[in-house]
Coordinates of C-alpha atoms and ligand atoms in Angstrom, one line a residue:
X78 CA 18.7 1.5 -22.7
X79 CA 14.9 0.8 -22.4
X80 CA 13.4 1.0 -18.8
X81 CA 10.0 0.4 -17.5
X82 CA 8.7 3.9 -16.6
X83 CA 5.6 5.1 -14.7
X84 CA 3.9 7.3 -17.4
X85 CA 0.8 8.0 -15.3
X86 CA -0.8 7.7 -11.9
X87 CA -4.3 7.6 -10.4
X88 CA -5.9 7.2 -7.1
X89 CA -9.3 7.1 -5.5
X90 CA -10.5 7.4 -1.9
X91 CA -14.2 7.2 -0.9
X92 CA -15.8 10.5 0.2
X93 CA -16.9 9.4 3.7
X94 CA -14.5 10.6 6.4
X95 CA -14.2 8.8 9.8
X96 CA -12.4 11.1 12.3
X97 CA -10.7 10.2 15.6
X98 CA -13.6 12.1 17.3
X99 CA -16.0 9.6 15.5
X100 CA -14.0 6.7 16.9
X101 CA -14.1 8.1 20.4
X102 CA -17.9 7.4 20.3
X103 CA -17.3 3.8 19.1
X104 CA -14.5 2.4 21.3
X105 CA -12.6 3.4 24.4
X106 CA -10.0 5.7 22.7
X107 CA -9.1 9.3 22.3
X108 CA -7.9 11.6 19.5
X109 CA -4.8 12.3 21.6
X110 CA -3.9 8.6 21.9
X111 CA -4.5 7.9 18.2
X112 CA -2.7 11.0 16.9
X113 CA 0.3 10.6 19.3
X114 CA 0.7 6.8 18.8
X115 CA 0.1 6.5 15.1
X116 CA -0.1 10.0 13.4
X117 CA -3.6 9.3 12.1
X118 CA -6.3 12.0 12.4
X119 CA -8.9 10.6 10.0
X120 CA -9.5 7.9 7.4
X121 CA -11.9 7.2 4.5
X122 CA -14.5 4.5 4.7
X123 CA -16.7 3.0 1.9
X124 CA -20.4 2.6 2.0
X125 CA -21.8 -0.9 2.4
X126 CA -22.4 -1.6 -1.3
X127 CA -18.9 -0.7 -2.5
X128 CA -16.3 -3.4 -3.4
X129 CA -12.5 -3.2 -3.7
X130 CA -12.6 -3.4 -7.5
X131 CA -14.8 -0.2 -7.5
X132 CA -12.0 1.7 -5.9
X133 CA -9.4 0.1 -8.1
X134 CA -11.5 0.9 -11.2
X135 CA -11.6 4.6 -10.4
X136 CA -7.9 4.7 -9.7
X137 CA -7.1 2.9 -13.0
X138 CA -9.5 5.1 -15.0
X139 CA -7.8 8.2 -13.7
X140 CA -4.3 6.8 -14.6
X141 CA -5.6 6.0 -18.1
X142 CA -7.0 9.5 -18.5
X143 CA -3.6 11.0 -17.4
X144 CA -1.8 8.9 -19.9
X145 CA -4.2 9.6 -22.7
X146 CA -4.7 5.9 -23.3
X147 CA -7.7 3.6 -23.4
X148 CA -8.4 0.5 -21.4
X149 CA -8.0 -1.5 -24.6
X150 CA -4.3 -0.6 -24.7
X151 CA -3.5 -2.5 -21.4
X152 CA -1.6 -5.8 -21.5
X153 CA -1.7 -6.6 -17.8
X154 CA -3.7 -5.5 -14.7
X155 CA -2.0 -6.5 -11.5
X156 CA -3.7 -5.6 -8.2
X157 CA -2.1 -5.9 -4.8
X158 CA -4.9 -6.5 -2.3
X159 CA -5.5 -8.1 1.1
X160 CA -9.3 -7.3 0.9
X161 CA -10.4 -8.7 -2.5
X162 CA -14.0 -8.5 -3.7
X163 CA -14.2 -12.3 -3.3
X164 CA -11.9 -15.2 -2.6
X165 CA -12.1 -15.8 -6.4
X166 CA -12.2 -14.6 -9.1
X167 CA -9.4 -12.1 -8.6
X168 CA -10.1 -8.4 -8.1
X169 CA -8.0 -7.6 -11.2
X170 CA -10.5 -9.5 -13.3
X171 CA -13.4 -7.4 -11.9
X172 CA -11.4 -4.2 -12.7
X173 CA -10.6 -5.5 -16.2
X174 CA -14.3 -6.0 -16.8
X175 CA -15.4 -2.7 -15.3
X176 CA -12.9 -0.6 -17.3
X177 CA -13.3 -2.8 -20.5
X178 CA -9.6 -3.8 -20.8
X179 CA -10.4 -6.7 -23.1
X180 CA -6.9 -7.9 -24.0
X181 CA -5.3 -7.4 -20.5
X182 CA -4.4 -10.4 -18.4
X183 CA -5.4 -9.8 -14.8
X184 CA -4.2 -11.3 -11.6
X185 CA -3.8 -10.3 -7.9
X186 CA -0.9 -10.3 -5.4
X187 CA -1.6 -11.1 -1.8
X188 CA 1.5 -10.2 0.2
X189 CA 0.3 -7.9 2.9
X190 CA 0.9 -4.1 2.7
X191 CA 4.0 -4.9 0.6
X192 CA 1.8 -6.1 -2.2
X193 CA 2.2 -2.9 -4.3
X194 CA 6.0 -3.3 -4.4
X195 CA 5.3 -6.8 -5.7
X196 CA 3.0 -5.5 -8.4
X197 CA 5.6 -2.9 -9.4
X198 CA 8.3 -5.6 -9.5
X199 CA 6.2 -7.8 -11.8
X200 CA 5.3 -4.9 -14.0
X201 CA 9.0 -4.1 -14.3
X202 CA 9.8 -7.7 -15.4
X203 CA 6.9 -7.9 -17.9
X204 CA 8.0 -4.7 -19.5
X205 CA 11.7 -5.7 -19.6
X206 CA 10.5 -8.8 -21.5
X207 CA 8.6 -6.7 -24.0
X208 CA 9.0 -2.9 -23.7
X209 CA 5.8 -2.2 -25.8
X210 CA 3.7 -3.6 -23.0
X211 CA 1.4 -1.4 -20.9
X212 CA 0.9 -2.6 -17.4
X213 CA -1.5 -1.2 -14.8
X214 CA -0.1 -1.9 -11.3
X215 CA -2.5 -1.2 -8.4
X216 CA -2.9 -1.4 -4.7
X217 CA -6.6 -1.4 -3.7
X218 CA -8.1 -2.1 -0.3
X219 CA -11.3 -2.0 1.7
X220 CA -9.8 -2.6 5.1
X221 CA -12.9 -1.3 6.9
X222 CA -14.7 -4.6 6.0
X223 CA -12.1 -6.8 7.6
X224 CA -11.8 -4.6 10.7
X225 CA -13.2 -5.5 14.1
X226 CA -14.9 -2.3 15.0
X227 CA -14.8 -3.3 18.7
X228 CA -11.0 -3.8 18.8
X229 CA -9.5 -0.4 19.7
X230 CA -6.0 -1.9 19.0
X231 CA -6.7 -2.2 15.3
X232 CA -9.9 -0.3 14.3
X233 CA -8.3 3.1 14.7
X234 CA -5.5 2.3 12.2
X235 CA -6.9 1.3 8.9
X236 CA -8.7 3.0 6.0
X237 CA -10.0 2.4 2.4
X238 CA -8.6 3.5 -0.9
X239 CA -6.8 2.6 -4.1
X240 CA -3.8 3.8 -6.1
X241 CA -2.6 2.9 -9.6
X242 CA 0.5 3.4 -11.7
X243 CA 0.7 2.8 -15.5
X244 CA 4.0 1.6 -16.8
X245 CA 5.5 1.1 -20.2
X246 CA 9.0 0.8 -21.7
X247 CA 10.8 3.9 -22.6
X248 CA 14.3 4.8 -23.9
X249 CA 16.5 6.7 -21.4
X250 CA 17.5 6.5 -17.8
X251 CA 14.1 7.2 -16.2
X252 CA 12.0 4.4 -14.7
X253 CA 12.1 1.6 -12.2
X254 CA 15.8 1.0 -11.3
X255 CA 15.4 -1.9 -8.9
X256 CA 13.0 -3.8 -6.7
X257 CA 13.8 -5.9 -3.6
X258 CA 11.4 -8.4 -2.0
X259 CA 11.5 -10.4 1.2
X260 CA 9.4 -12.4 3.6
X261 CA 9.6 -14.4 6.9
X262 CA 6.6 -16.6 7.3
X263 CA 7.6 -17.7 10.8
X264 CA 6.2 -14.3 12.0
X265 CA 2.7 -14.8 10.5
X266 CA 1.0 -14.6 13.9
X267 CA 1.9 -10.9 14.2
X268 CA -0.9 -10.0 11.8
X269 CA -3.5 -12.3 10.3
X270 CA -7.2 -12.9 9.5
X271 CA -7.9 -16.5 10.6
X272 CA -11.4 -17.2 9.2
X273 CA -12.6 -18.0 5.7
X274 CA -9.7 -19.9 4.3
X275 CA -8.9 -23.6 4.1
X276 CA -7.5 -23.6 7.7
X277 CA -10.7 -22.3 9.2
X278 CA -13.5 -22.4 6.5
X279 CA -16.4 -20.1 7.1
X280 CA -18.9 -21.4 9.6
X281 CA -21.3 -20.1 12.2
X282 CA -18.4 -20.7 14.7
X283 CA -15.9 -18.6 12.7
X284 CA -18.4 -15.8 12.5
X285 CA -19.4 -16.0 16.2
X286 CA -15.6 -15.9 17.1
X287 CA -15.1 -12.8 14.8
X288 CA -12.4 -14.7 12.9
X289 CA -13.0 -12.8 9.6
X290 CA -11.3 -9.7 11.1
X291 CA -7.7 -8.6 11.6
X292 CA -5.8 -10.0 14.5
X293 CA -2.6 -8.1 15.3
X294 CA 0.2 -8.0 17.8
X295 CA 0.8 -4.3 17.2
X296 CA 3.7 -3.8 19.6
X297 CA 5.8 -6.8 18.3
X298 CA 5.0 -5.9 14.7
X299 CA 6.1 -2.3 15.4
X300 CA 9.7 -3.5 16.1
X301 CA 9.8 -5.8 13.1
X302 CA 8.5 -3.1 10.9
X303 CA 11.1 -0.5 11.9
X304 CA 13.9 -3.0 11.2
X305 CA 12.4 -4.2 7.9
X306 CA 11.9 -0.7 6.5
X307 CA 15.4 0.4 7.5
X308 CA 17.1 -2.7 6.2
X309 CA 15.3 -2.8 2.8
X310 CA 15.9 0.9 2.3
X311 CA 19.6 0.4 3.0
X312 CA 19.7 -2.6 0.7
X313 CA 18.0 -0.7 -2.1
X314 CA 20.5 2.2 -1.7
X315 CA 23.5 -0.1 -1.7
X316 CA 22.3 -2.1 -4.7
X317 CA 22.2 1.1 -6.7
X318 CA 25.5 2.5 -5.3
X319 CA 23.7 5.4 -3.6
X320 CA 23.6 7.2 -0.2
X321 CA 20.6 8.5 1.6
X322 CA 21.6 12.0 0.6
X323 CA 21.2 11.1 -3.1
X324 CA 17.5 10.4 -2.7
X325 CA 15.0 13.2 -3.4
X326 CA 12.0 11.5 -1.7
X327 CA 11.2 8.5 0.4
X328 CA 7.6 7.1 0.1
X329 CA 7.2 4.6 2.9
X330 CA 4.2 2.4 3.6
X331 CA 2.0 4.6 5.8
X332 CA 1.2 2.4 8.9
X333 CA 2.4 4.5 11.7
X334 CA 4.4 7.8 11.7
X335 CA 6.5 6.6 14.6
X336 CA 7.5 3.5 12.7
X337 CA 8.5 5.7 9.7
X338 CA 10.5 8.2 11.9
X339 CA 12.4 5.4 13.7
X340 CA 13.3 3.7 10.4
X341 CA 14.4 6.9 8.8
X342 CA 16.5 7.7 11.8
X343 CA 18.2 4.3 11.5
X344 CA 19.4 5.1 8.0
X345 CA 20.1 8.7 8.6
X346 CA 17.3 9.8 6.2
X347 CA 15.9 13.3 6.9
X348 CA 12.1 13.4 7.6
X349 CA 11.8 16.5 5.4
X350 CA 12.2 14.2 2.4
X351 CA 9.7 11.6 3.6
X352 CA 6.2 11.9 2.1
X353 CA 3.4 11.4 4.7
X354 CA -0.3 11.4 4.2
X355 CA -1.2 8.9 7.0
X356 CA -2.8 11.8 8.9
X357 CA -5.6 11.9 6.3
X358 CA -6.0 8.3 5.1
X359 CA -4.6 6.0 7.9
X360 CA -3.2 2.7 6.8
X361 CA -4.8 1.7 3.4
X362 CA -2.5 -1.3 3.3
X363 CA -1.2 -2.0 -0.3
X364 CA -2.8 1.3 -1.5
X365 CA -0.7 3.7 0.7
X366 CA 2.3 4.0 -1.7
X367 CA 0.4 4.4 -5.0
X368 CA -2.0 6.9 -3.4
X369 CA 1.0 8.9 -2.2
X370 CA 2.7 8.7 -5.6
X371 CA -0.4 10.0 -7.3
X372 CA -0.8 12.9 -4.8
X373 CA 2.9 13.9 -5.3
X374 CA 2.6 13.6 -9.1
X375 CA -0.6 15.6 -9.4
X376 CA 0.6 18.3 -7.1
X377 CA 3.7 18.8 -9.3
X378 CA 6.2 17.8 -6.5
X379 CA 7.9 15.2 -8.7
X380 CA 10.4 16.5 -11.3
X381 CA 12.0 14.4 -14.1
X382 CA 15.1 12.7 -12.8
X383 CA 14.0 12.7 -9.1
X384 CA 15.2 9.6 -7.3
X385 CA 12.3 8.1 -5.2
X386 CA 12.8 5.4 -2.7
X387 CA 9.8 3.2 -1.9
X388 CA 9.7 0.9 1.1
X389 CA 7.0 -1.2 2.7
X390 CA 6.3 -4.1 5.2
X391 CA 3.2 -6.0 6.0
X392 CA 1.5 -9.2 7.1
X393 CA 3.4 -12.4 6.2
X394 CA 5.6 -10.8 7.3
X395 CA 6.7 -9.4 4.0
X396 CA 8.9 -6.4 3.2
X397 CA 10.2 -4.7 0.1
X398 CA 11.9 -1.7 -1.5
X399 CA 12.1 -0.1 -4.9
X400 CA 14.0 2.7 -6.5
X401 CA 12.5 4.9 -9.2
X402 CA 14.1 7.6 -11.3
X403 CA 11.1 9.8 -12.1
Ligands
ACO570 N1 -6.9 3.9 22.3 C1 -6.4 3.9 23.6 N2 -5.6 3.0 24.1 C2 -5.2 2.0 23.3 C3 -5.7 1.9 22.0 C4 -6.5 2.9 21.5 N3 -7.0 2.9 20.2 N4 -5.1 0.8 21.4 C5 -4.4 0.2 22.4 N5 -4.4 1.0 23.5 C6 -3.8 0.7 24.8 C7 -3.4 -0.7 25.0 O1 -4.5 -1.5 25.5 C8 -2.3 -0.6 26.0 O2 -2.8 -0.4 27.3 P1 -2.2 -1.1 28.6 O3 -0.8 -0.5 28.7 O4 -3.1 -0.7 29.7 O5 -2.2 -2.5 28.3 C9 -1.6 0.8 25.7 O6 -2.6 1.4 24.8 C10 -0.3 0.6 24.9 O7 -0.5 -0.4 23.8 P2 0.6 -0.8 22.8 O8 0.1 -1.8 21.9 O9 1.9 -1.1 23.6 O10 0.8 0.7 22.1 P3 1.9 1.0 21.0 O11 2.6 2.2 21.4 O12 2.6 -0.2 20.5 O13 0.9 1.5 19.8 C11 0.1 0.6 17.7 C12 0.0 0.6 19.3 C13 -0.3 2.0 17.2 C14 -0.9 -0.4 17.2 C15 1.5 0.2 17.3 O14 2.0 -0.9 18.0 C16 1.7 0.0 15.8 O15 1.4 0.8 15.0 N6 2.1 -1.3 15.5 C17 2.3 -1.7 14.1 C18 0.9 -1.9 13.5 C19 1.0 -2.0 12.0 O16 1.8 -1.3 11.4 N7 0.1 -2.8 11.4 C20 -0.1 -2.8 10.0 C21 0.9 -3.7 9.4 S1 0.9 -3.5 7.7 C22 -0.3 -4.6 6.9 O17 0.1 -5.5 6.3 C23 -1.8 -4.4 7.1

């Protein structure tokens, strides 16, 4: 049986570190509040002239290097991003041009922090259609440029970064086993960026009102997120006829350690098997899961045959899960 398998990973975070102590000088907050409420100690922030495709390009190149392939081998580039270079063209086309992936078809997914699960799901389907295909699935974000740096309720949470996985078809039982996607658009007001789209086109007024930045009802979103992560994890396990104890690692979307702990508790999943890097990078939106995967892969944590459960939630609201046999 041929399965779409992740044959390489890559990631990139910008070098500039913004610590909780730095934020204490910018807004009325404290290291103690941020750490105890979210688990975040520091995050990476780009310089002014860096665009999301620059981060995605570095992540994609490092995955290509690991695979020993060239950009010309790629058939698809799919980027999950909520902070694209421009409204159009898509960020995947910028990445395609920057890495020189001439024959690849590029397009983006905009489904909140869940977007990487969507890119993985599409990569899975493209490869099941033609196992020879090579698909680069990315999550890439510059959240710092859509953040209101005066809003202490959001500016302490987000960071910049990109992660990439390279998939192709392979004989055997390793690979993507299933993906599960959901959304509930009635909850859109829990997290959104009102300005710049057709509802509120950019104008002096939208800029004056700071409408090009994240608006979030954090407390309400928290509860939705816990339930969504727990339910989609349970759904993914049940679909594959597995129990929590069968899973080697869970890689959840890194938005808040307390959200992850509460969701893990709901499905009886031990925190020792949950991978966390939120302390160092904050919430990099669709990039959190592929960055974590790359860290785990490069450190040698992942062994062939390991069962890895991915789960995420985000603006929309959207939520999704995936199961991978490494
Ligand atoms: N520093 C100090 N105090 C703060 C800060 C801060 N940075 N932010 C808020 N507070 C205050 C509030 O004003 C409030 O004060 P009050 O009681 O005097 O009114 C108090 O702290 C408690 O605020 P809550 O919002 O109730 O705090 P909570 O425990 O819910 O934590 C948090 C807030 C961390 C935002 C949490 O709700 C959360 O993580 N929510 C989910 C957010 C999320 O995951 N967003 C990303 C979604 S994924 C995507 O698609 C991008």
